[in-house]
Coordinates of C-alpha atoms and ligand atoms in Angstrom, one line a residue:
M1 CA -23.1 51.0 -44.4
P2 CA -23.7 55.1 -44.1
A3 CA -23.2 56.5 -40.7
L4 CA -25.7 56.1 -38.5
S5 CA -27.2 58.7 -36.4
H6 CA -25.3 60.0 -33.3
R7 CA -28.3 60.1 -31.3
I8 CA -29.3 56.7 -31.8
T9 CA -25.6 55.0 -31.6
T10 CA -25.2 57.1 -27.8
L11 CA -28.8 55.9 -26.5
N12 CA -27.0 54.1 -23.7
G13 CA -24.2 56.7 -22.9
D14 CA -21.4 54.5 -21.6
G15 CA -22.0 51.8 -23.6
S16 CA -23.4 49.6 -20.6
D17 CA -26.9 49.4 -20.5
G18 CA -26.8 47.9 -17.0
W19 CA -28.7 44.7 -17.9
D20 CA -25.6 42.2 -17.6
V21 CA -26.7 40.1 -14.8
F22 CA -29.7 40.4 -16.7
Y23 CA -28.6 38.9 -19.8
R24 CA -26.5 35.8 -18.2
A25 CA -29.3 34.5 -16.5
R26 CA -31.3 34.7 -19.8
A27 CA -28.3 33.1 -21.0
M28 CA -28.4 30.3 -18.3
I29 CA -32.4 29.4 -18.6
A30 CA -31.7 29.3 -22.0
E31 CA -28.9 26.4 -21.3
G32 CA -31.2 24.4 -18.8
V33 CA -30.6 26.1 -15.4
P34 CA -33.5 26.5 -13.1
V35 CA -32.8 30.2 -12.6
T36 CA -34.9 31.8 -10.0
E37 CA -36.1 35.1 -11.8
L38 CA -36.7 38.1 -9.5
T39 CA -35.3 40.6 -12.5
I40 CA -38.1 42.2 -14.2
G41 CA -41.3 43.8 -13.5
E42 CA -43.4 41.4 -15.0
H43 CA -46.2 39.6 -13.1
D44 CA -46.6 35.9 -12.6
I45 CA -50.0 36.2 -13.6
R46 CA -51.7 37.0 -16.7
T47 CA -53.7 39.4 -18.3
D48 CA -57.4 38.7 -17.0
P49 CA -59.8 36.4 -19.2
S50 CA -62.1 38.8 -19.5
I51 CA -60.2 41.4 -20.7
L52 CA -58.7 38.9 -23.3
K53 CA -62.4 38.1 -23.8
A54 CA -63.4 41.8 -24.5
M55 CA -59.9 42.2 -27.0
Y56 CA -61.1 39.0 -28.9
E57 CA -65.0 40.3 -29.3
S58 CA -63.5 43.2 -30.3
A59 CA -61.3 42.5 -32.9
A60 CA -63.9 39.7 -34.2
G61 CA -66.4 42.4 -34.4
G62 CA -64.3 44.1 -37.1
H63 CA -62.3 47.2 -34.7
T64 CA -59.2 45.9 -36.4
G65 CA -58.9 48.9 -38.8
Y66 CA -56.8 52.1 -38.4
A67 CA -57.9 53.8 -34.6
I68 CA -58.6 57.3 -34.7
V69 CA -54.7 58.9 -33.5
P70 CA -56.0 60.6 -30.0
G71 CA -57.7 57.2 -29.0
I72 CA -61.2 56.1 -28.8
S73 CA -63.4 58.7 -27.6
A74 CA -65.3 56.2 -25.2
L75 CA -61.4 55.2 -23.3
R76 CA -60.2 58.9 -23.3
D77 CA -63.4 59.5 -21.3
E78 CA -62.8 57.1 -19.4
V79 CA -59.3 57.7 -18.6
A80 CA -60.6 61.6 -17.8
A81 CA -62.9 60.5 -15.6
R82 CA -60.5 58.2 -13.6
V83 CA -57.7 61.0 -13.4
Q84 CA -60.2 63.7 -12.3
A85 CA -61.6 61.1 -9.7
Q86 CA -58.0 60.3 -7.9
S87 CA -56.5 63.8 -8.5
G88 CA -59.5 66.2 -8.1
V89 CA -58.5 68.2 -10.9
R90 CA -60.6 68.7 -14.0
T91 CA -59.9 66.5 -16.8
R92 CA -61.4 66.2 -19.9
R93 CA -61.3 63.9 -23.2
E94 CA -58.9 67.0 -24.5
N95 CA -56.6 66.4 -21.8
V96 CA -55.8 62.7 -22.9
L97 CA -53.6 61.2 -25.4
I98 CA -53.6 57.1 -25.6
T99 CA -50.3 56.1 -26.2
P100 CA -49.1 52.3 -27.1
G101 CA -48.1 52.0 -23.3
G102 CA -46.2 53.9 -20.6
Q103 CA -42.6 54.4 -22.4
A104 CA -44.4 55.7 -25.4
G105 CA -45.7 58.2 -23.5
L106 CA -42.5 59.0 -21.4
F107 CA -41.1 59.2 -25.5
A108 CA -43.6 61.7 -26.4
A109 CA -43.8 63.4 -23.2
H110 CA -39.9 64.7 -23.7
M111 CA -40.3 65.1 -27.1
A112 CA -43.0 67.8 -26.4
V113 CA -40.8 69.6 -23.6
C114 CA -37.1 69.4 -25.0
M115 CA -35.3 71.1 -27.6
P116 CA -32.2 69.8 -28.6
G117 CA -29.5 70.4 -26.2
D118 CA -31.9 71.2 -23.3
V119 CA -31.0 69.7 -19.9
A120 CA -33.6 67.0 -18.9
L121 CA -33.5 66.4 -15.1
F122 CA -34.6 62.9 -13.9
V123 CA -34.0 61.4 -10.2
D124 CA -31.6 58.7 -8.9
P125 CA -32.2 55.8 -8.8
Y126 CA -34.4 55.6 -11.7
Y127 CA -35.9 53.3 -14.2
A128 CA -33.7 51.7 -16.8
T129 CA -34.9 53.7 -19.9
Y130 CA -35.1 56.9 -18.8
P131 CA -31.5 58.8 -19.6
G132 CA -32.1 56.7 -22.9
V133 CA -35.6 58.4 -23.6
L134 CA -34.0 61.9 -22.9
R135 CA -31.2 61.4 -25.1
S136 CA -33.6 59.7 -27.6
V137 CA -35.1 63.2 -28.0
G138 CA -31.9 64.8 -28.3
A139 CA -31.8 66.3 -24.6
V140 CA -28.9 66.1 -21.9
P141 CA -29.8 63.9 -19.3
R142 CA -28.9 64.9 -15.6
T143 CA -29.6 63.3 -12.6
V144 CA -30.6 64.3 -9.2
P145 CA -29.4 62.3 -6.4
T146 CA -31.0 60.8 -3.5
R147 CA -29.6 58.7 -0.8
S148 CA -31.0 55.3 0.7
S149 CA -30.5 57.0 4.2
Q150 CA -33.3 59.4 3.2
G151 CA -35.6 56.8 1.6
F152 CA -34.5 57.7 -1.7
L153 CA -36.8 60.8 -1.6
P154 CA -35.4 64.1 -3.8
Q155 CA -34.4 66.9 -1.0
R156 CA -35.6 70.1 -2.3
D157 CA -31.5 71.6 -2.0
V158 CA -30.3 68.8 -4.1
L159 CA -33.1 69.8 -6.9
E160 CA -32.4 72.8 -6.9
A161 CA -29.2 73.2 -7.2
A162 CA -29.6 70.2 -10.0
S163 CA -32.4 72.5 -11.5
E164 CA -30.0 75.2 -12.7
G165 CA -31.0 75.6 -16.5
A166 CA -33.2 72.9 -16.7
A167 CA -36.2 72.3 -19.2
S168 CA -38.0 69.8 -17.1
L169 CA -37.8 67.0 -14.3
L170 CA -39.0 63.5 -14.9
I171 CA -40.2 61.8 -11.5
N172 CA -41.4 58.2 -10.7
T173 CA -44.0 57.9 -8.0
P174 CA -45.1 54.8 -6.7
N175 CA -40.9 54.4 -7.3
N176 CA -39.4 51.8 -9.4
P177 CA -36.5 50.5 -8.3
T178 CA -36.9 52.2 -5.0
G179 CA -40.3 51.5 -3.7
A180 CA -41.1 55.0 -2.4
V181 CA -44.2 56.6 -2.3
Y182 CA -43.5 60.8 -2.5
P183 CA -45.2 62.4 0.7
R184 CA -46.8 65.7 -0.4
D185 CA -43.9 67.8 1.6
T186 CA -41.8 65.9 -1.3
L187 CA -43.8 66.9 -3.9
E188 CA -44.7 70.6 -2.9
G189 CA -40.7 70.8 -2.9
I190 CA -40.4 69.6 -6.5
A191 CA -43.8 72.0 -7.7
E192 CA -41.8 75.1 -5.8
V193 CA -38.5 74.1 -7.8
V194 CA -40.1 73.4 -11.2
T195 CA -42.5 76.6 -10.8
K196 CA -40.1 78.8 -10.0
R197 CA -37.6 77.6 -13.0
D198 CA -40.7 77.8 -15.4
M199 CA -39.9 74.4 -15.8
W200 CA -41.9 70.7 -17.2
L201 CA -42.7 67.9 -14.8
I202 CA -43.3 64.4 -16.1
S203 CA -44.7 62.7 -13.6
D204 CA -44.9 58.8 -14.3
E205 CA -47.4 57.4 -11.9
V206 CA -47.4 54.1 -14.2
Y207 CA -47.4 52.3 -10.1
D208 CA -50.5 54.4 -9.2
T209 CA -52.7 51.4 -8.2
Q210 CA -49.8 49.4 -5.9
V211 CA -49.8 51.5 -3.0
W212 CA -49.0 49.5 0.3
E213 CA -48.6 52.2 2.7
G214 CA -49.8 56.4 2.9
T215 CA -51.7 57.5 -0.7
H216 CA -50.3 58.4 -3.8
L217 CA -50.8 61.7 -4.5
S218 CA -50.5 63.0 -8.1
P219 CA -48.2 66.6 -8.1
R220 CA -51.0 67.8 -11.2
A221 CA -52.8 68.0 -8.4
L222 CA -51.4 70.5 -6.9
P223 CA -51.9 74.3 -7.2
G224 CA -51.0 75.8 -10.5
M225 CA -49.3 72.5 -11.8
A226 CA -52.1 71.4 -14.3
E227 CA -50.5 73.8 -16.6
R228 CA -46.7 72.4 -16.3
T229 CA -47.4 68.6 -15.6
L230 CA -47.4 65.8 -17.8
V231 CA -48.7 62.4 -15.8
I232 CA -47.6 59.1 -18.0
G233 CA -50.2 56.5 -17.2
S234 CA -50.2 53.1 -18.2
M235 CA -51.6 49.4 -17.9
S236 CA -49.3 47.3 -17.6
K237 CA -48.6 47.1 -14.1
S238 CA -52.3 48.3 -13.0
H239 CA -53.8 45.2 -14.9
A240 CA -51.1 43.0 -16.0
M241 CA -51.5 44.3 -19.5
T242 CA -47.7 44.5 -20.1
G243 CA -47.6 42.7 -23.7
S244 CA -50.4 44.9 -24.6
R245 CA -49.1 48.0 -24.9
I246 CA -51.5 50.6 -23.7
G247 CA -51.1 53.8 -21.8
W248 CA -52.0 57.8 -21.6
I249 CA -50.6 60.8 -21.3
V250 CA -52.9 63.7 -19.5
G251 CA -51.8 67.2 -19.6
P252 CA -52.4 70.5 -20.4
E253 CA -55.3 70.6 -23.8
D254 CA -52.6 72.5 -25.9
A255 CA -49.7 69.9 -25.3
I256 CA -51.8 67.6 -26.3
T257 CA -53.3 68.7 -29.3
C258 CA -49.2 68.7 -30.1
L259 CA -48.5 65.2 -28.7
V260 CA -51.9 63.9 -31.3
D261 CA -49.7 65.5 -34.5
L262 CA -46.5 64.2 -32.7
A263 CA -48.6 60.4 -32.6
T264 CA -50.5 60.9 -36.2
N265 CA -46.4 61.4 -37.4
T266 CA -45.2 58.1 -35.3
T267 CA -47.1 55.8 -34.0
Y268 CA -50.7 56.4 -35.5
G269 CA -52.5 55.3 -32.6
V270 CA -52.9 52.1 -30.9
P271 CA -54.9 49.4 -32.0
G272 CA -58.6 49.7 -31.5
Y273 CA -59.2 46.6 -29.9
I274 CA -56.8 46.7 -27.2
Q275 CA -58.4 50.0 -26.7
D276 CA -61.9 48.2 -26.1
A277 CA -59.9 45.7 -24.1
A278 CA -58.7 48.4 -21.8
L279 CA -61.7 50.1 -21.6
F280 CA -63.2 46.8 -20.4
G281 CA -60.4 46.7 -18.0
L282 CA -61.0 50.2 -16.0
R283 CA -64.6 49.8 -16.2
A284 CA -64.2 46.2 -13.9
G285 CA -63.2 48.8 -11.5
A286 CA -61.2 48.6 -8.3
S287 CA -61.8 45.0 -7.7
L288 CA -59.8 44.1 -10.8
E289 CA -56.6 46.2 -10.1
A290 CA -56.7 45.0 -6.5
H291 CA -56.9 41.3 -8.0
V292 CA -53.6 41.9 -9.2
A293 CA -52.0 44.1 -6.6
E294 CA -52.6 41.8 -4.2
P295 CA -50.1 39.4 -4.5
F296 CA -47.1 42.1 -4.1
R297 CA -48.8 43.6 -1.1
R298 CA -48.0 39.7 0.5
R299 CA -45.1 39.3 -0.5
R300 CA -43.9 42.8 0.7
A301 CA -45.0 41.5 3.8
I302 CA -43.3 38.3 3.7
A303 CA -39.9 40.2 2.9
E304 CA -40.4 42.7 5.4
R305 CA -40.8 39.3 7.8
V306 CA -37.7 37.8 6.4
L307 CA -35.5 41.2 6.1
A308 CA -36.4 41.8 9.7
G309 CA -33.5 42.1 12.0
Q310 CA -30.6 41.2 9.5
Q311 CA -27.7 42.8 9.5
A312 CA -25.9 41.5 6.1
V313 CA -29.0 42.9 3.9
R314 CA -31.2 45.8 4.9
M315 CA -34.9 46.2 3.5
I316 CA -35.3 50.0 2.4
P317 CA -38.7 50.5 3.3
A318 CA -41.2 49.9 0.1
Q319 CA -44.6 51.9 0.6
G320 CA -45.3 51.3 -3.0
A321 CA -44.7 49.0 -6.5
M322 CA -43.7 45.7 -7.4
Y323 CA -39.9 45.6 -5.7
V324 CA -38.0 45.6 -2.9
M325 CA -34.9 47.2 -2.7
L326 CA -32.0 45.9 -0.3
D327 CA -29.2 47.5 0.8
V328 CA -26.0 44.6 0.5
R329 CA -23.3 47.2 1.1
A330 CA -22.5 45.7 4.7
T331 CA -21.0 42.1 2.2
G332 CA -18.2 44.5 1.0
M333 CA -19.6 43.4 -2.2
S334 CA -21.2 46.4 -5.4
G335 CA -24.8 45.3 -6.0
E336 CA -23.6 44.0 -9.2
E337 CA -20.9 41.5 -7.4
F338 CA -23.5 40.6 -5.2
A339 CA -25.9 39.8 -8.0
F340 CA -23.6 37.8 -10.1
A341 CA -22.3 35.9 -6.8
L342 CA -25.9 34.9 -6.2
L343 CA -26.9 34.2 -9.5
E344 CA -23.5 31.7 -10.1
T345 CA -23.9 30.3 -6.5
H346 CA -28.1 29.8 -6.1
H347 CA -29.3 30.8 -9.0
I348 CA -31.4 33.3 -8.0
A349 CA -31.0 36.4 -10.7
V350 CA -31.8 39.9 -9.2
M351 CA -31.5 43.1 -10.6
P352 CA -28.0 45.2 -9.5
G353 CA -28.6 48.7 -7.7
E354 CA -26.4 49.9 -10.0
S355 CA -28.6 49.4 -13.2
F356 CA -30.6 52.3 -12.1
G357 CA -27.8 54.9 -11.0
Q358 CA -25.2 55.8 -9.1
S359 CA -27.7 56.8 -5.8
A360 CA -28.6 52.7 -6.0
A361 CA -24.9 51.2 -5.8
G362 CA -24.4 48.7 -3.0
H363 CA -28.2 47.6 -3.3
I364 CA -30.2 45.3 -5.2
R365 CA -33.7 45.4 -6.2
V366 CA -35.9 42.5 -6.3
A367 CA -39.0 42.1 -8.2
M368 CA -42.1 40.5 -6.1
T369 CA -42.8 38.0 -8.7
L370 CA -42.8 34.7 -7.9
E371 CA -45.3 32.3 -5.9
D372 CA -45.1 33.3 -2.3
S373 CA -43.6 30.2 -1.1
R374 CA -41.2 30.2 -3.5
F375 CA -40.1 33.9 -3.1
E376 CA -40.0 33.7 0.4
A377 CA -37.5 30.6 0.1
A378 CA -35.3 33.0 -2.5
L379 CA -35.0 35.8 0.2
R380 CA -34.0 33.3 2.7
T381 CA -31.5 32.1 0.6
L382 CA -30.4 35.1 -0.5
C383 CA -30.3 36.2 3.7
E384 CA -27.8 33.4 4.5
F385 CA -25.5 33.8 1.1
A386 CA -25.2 37.8 2.3
A387 CA -24.6 36.7 6.0
G388 CA -21.8 34.5 4.9
L389 CA -20.5 37.1 2.9
A390 CA -20.4 39.8 5.1
K391 CA -18.8 37.9 7.9
A392 CA -15.8 36.7 5.5
A393 CA -15.5 40.8 5.0
Ligands
PLP1 C1 -41.2 53.4 -13.9 C2 -41.8 52.8 -14.9 N1 -42.1 53.7 -15.9 C3 -42.6 53.6 -17.5 C4 -42.4 51.9 -17.7 C5 -43.2 51.6 -18.9 O1 -44.3 50.7 -18.8 P1 -45.2 50.6 -20.0 O2 -44.9 48.6 -20.0 O3 -46.2 51.2 -19.4 O4 -44.5 50.9 -21.2 C6 -42.4 51.4 -16.6 C7 -42.1 49.5 -17.1 O5 -41.5 48.8 -15.7 C8 -41.9 51.2 -15.0 O6 -41.1 50.3 -14.6

């Protein structure tokens, strides 16, 4: 076959996509091994039946043709009103593009702000697809490392040093995988650096309804930031609609106009019946979102209780999102070694921190996506396993 493009063959950088433990767990499940799955961010509840009913009624009512590319007006208006209410920033339909999920939004946003060869910054640890997204638009990914001991918050001096010559910075709060919710002073430091360097800020806020401590602040709300920020939103996590592929980009009107052109030539929009279902879900209001988020709030409390006083494994305080990060360095193992050993010994699957970057080495990420009592039992087994390893180390 003729050569494939360099862009697509190098998406995974060094060739490893960091998902080996995940694939091994899947293979074991396929072989019939009862694996306790705590790897990916998939809720243990499904999309609410009321949303599915709205989806069906829309499709049955004929909304199965091409939908208007930027998104149906009622949904764009609803997203704009929601974002304005949360952030206080004036937001209109023209500031909103509906996308097939947050992932497509991340890609489109970087297509919009990075020229081929531009340096694009992202914070380490990071959501596993970030470097691939940046490479897919021809940008050169550069990390902003953080430290476990500083709650994985990006520090201003580190960001400043990394930002030399960069076109964009991608941040994620509430954060996957760390659970960090960036406080105002962290966001103000970020805003100062990106403004000084005349960079774009891409703010991934797909976990904005899952905040357990503090409050979510969108950096778009900081002075002068609305003109240089593209916010990525999604209903995957807030409404357990991962499979429906529905999200949005919010940004300056001129940027959204260009992003609509990109959508016309790539996705050609999002199915109308999915958009109608999303509109129904958003209009259902905060109680439905709280219902989806509540299990994670409970399980975070369970994790804090189980992990309290543990020596071999330390919980990184999680203020938001549906994961907990555990520091397993006292076992003498890397995150990957620990995750593989836990999987082989106890059939419990977690993600190695290394899958999310070097700043998370020696950690593991546990998704809180299992019914409470099974989640607690898995954590207790994990702690006993770690304690045994630390004693032997
Ligand atoms: C931080 C982060 N951003 C974006 C996404 C993509 O979400 P979506 O399902 O909306 O594409 C995810 C999914 O897990 C995520 O964790």
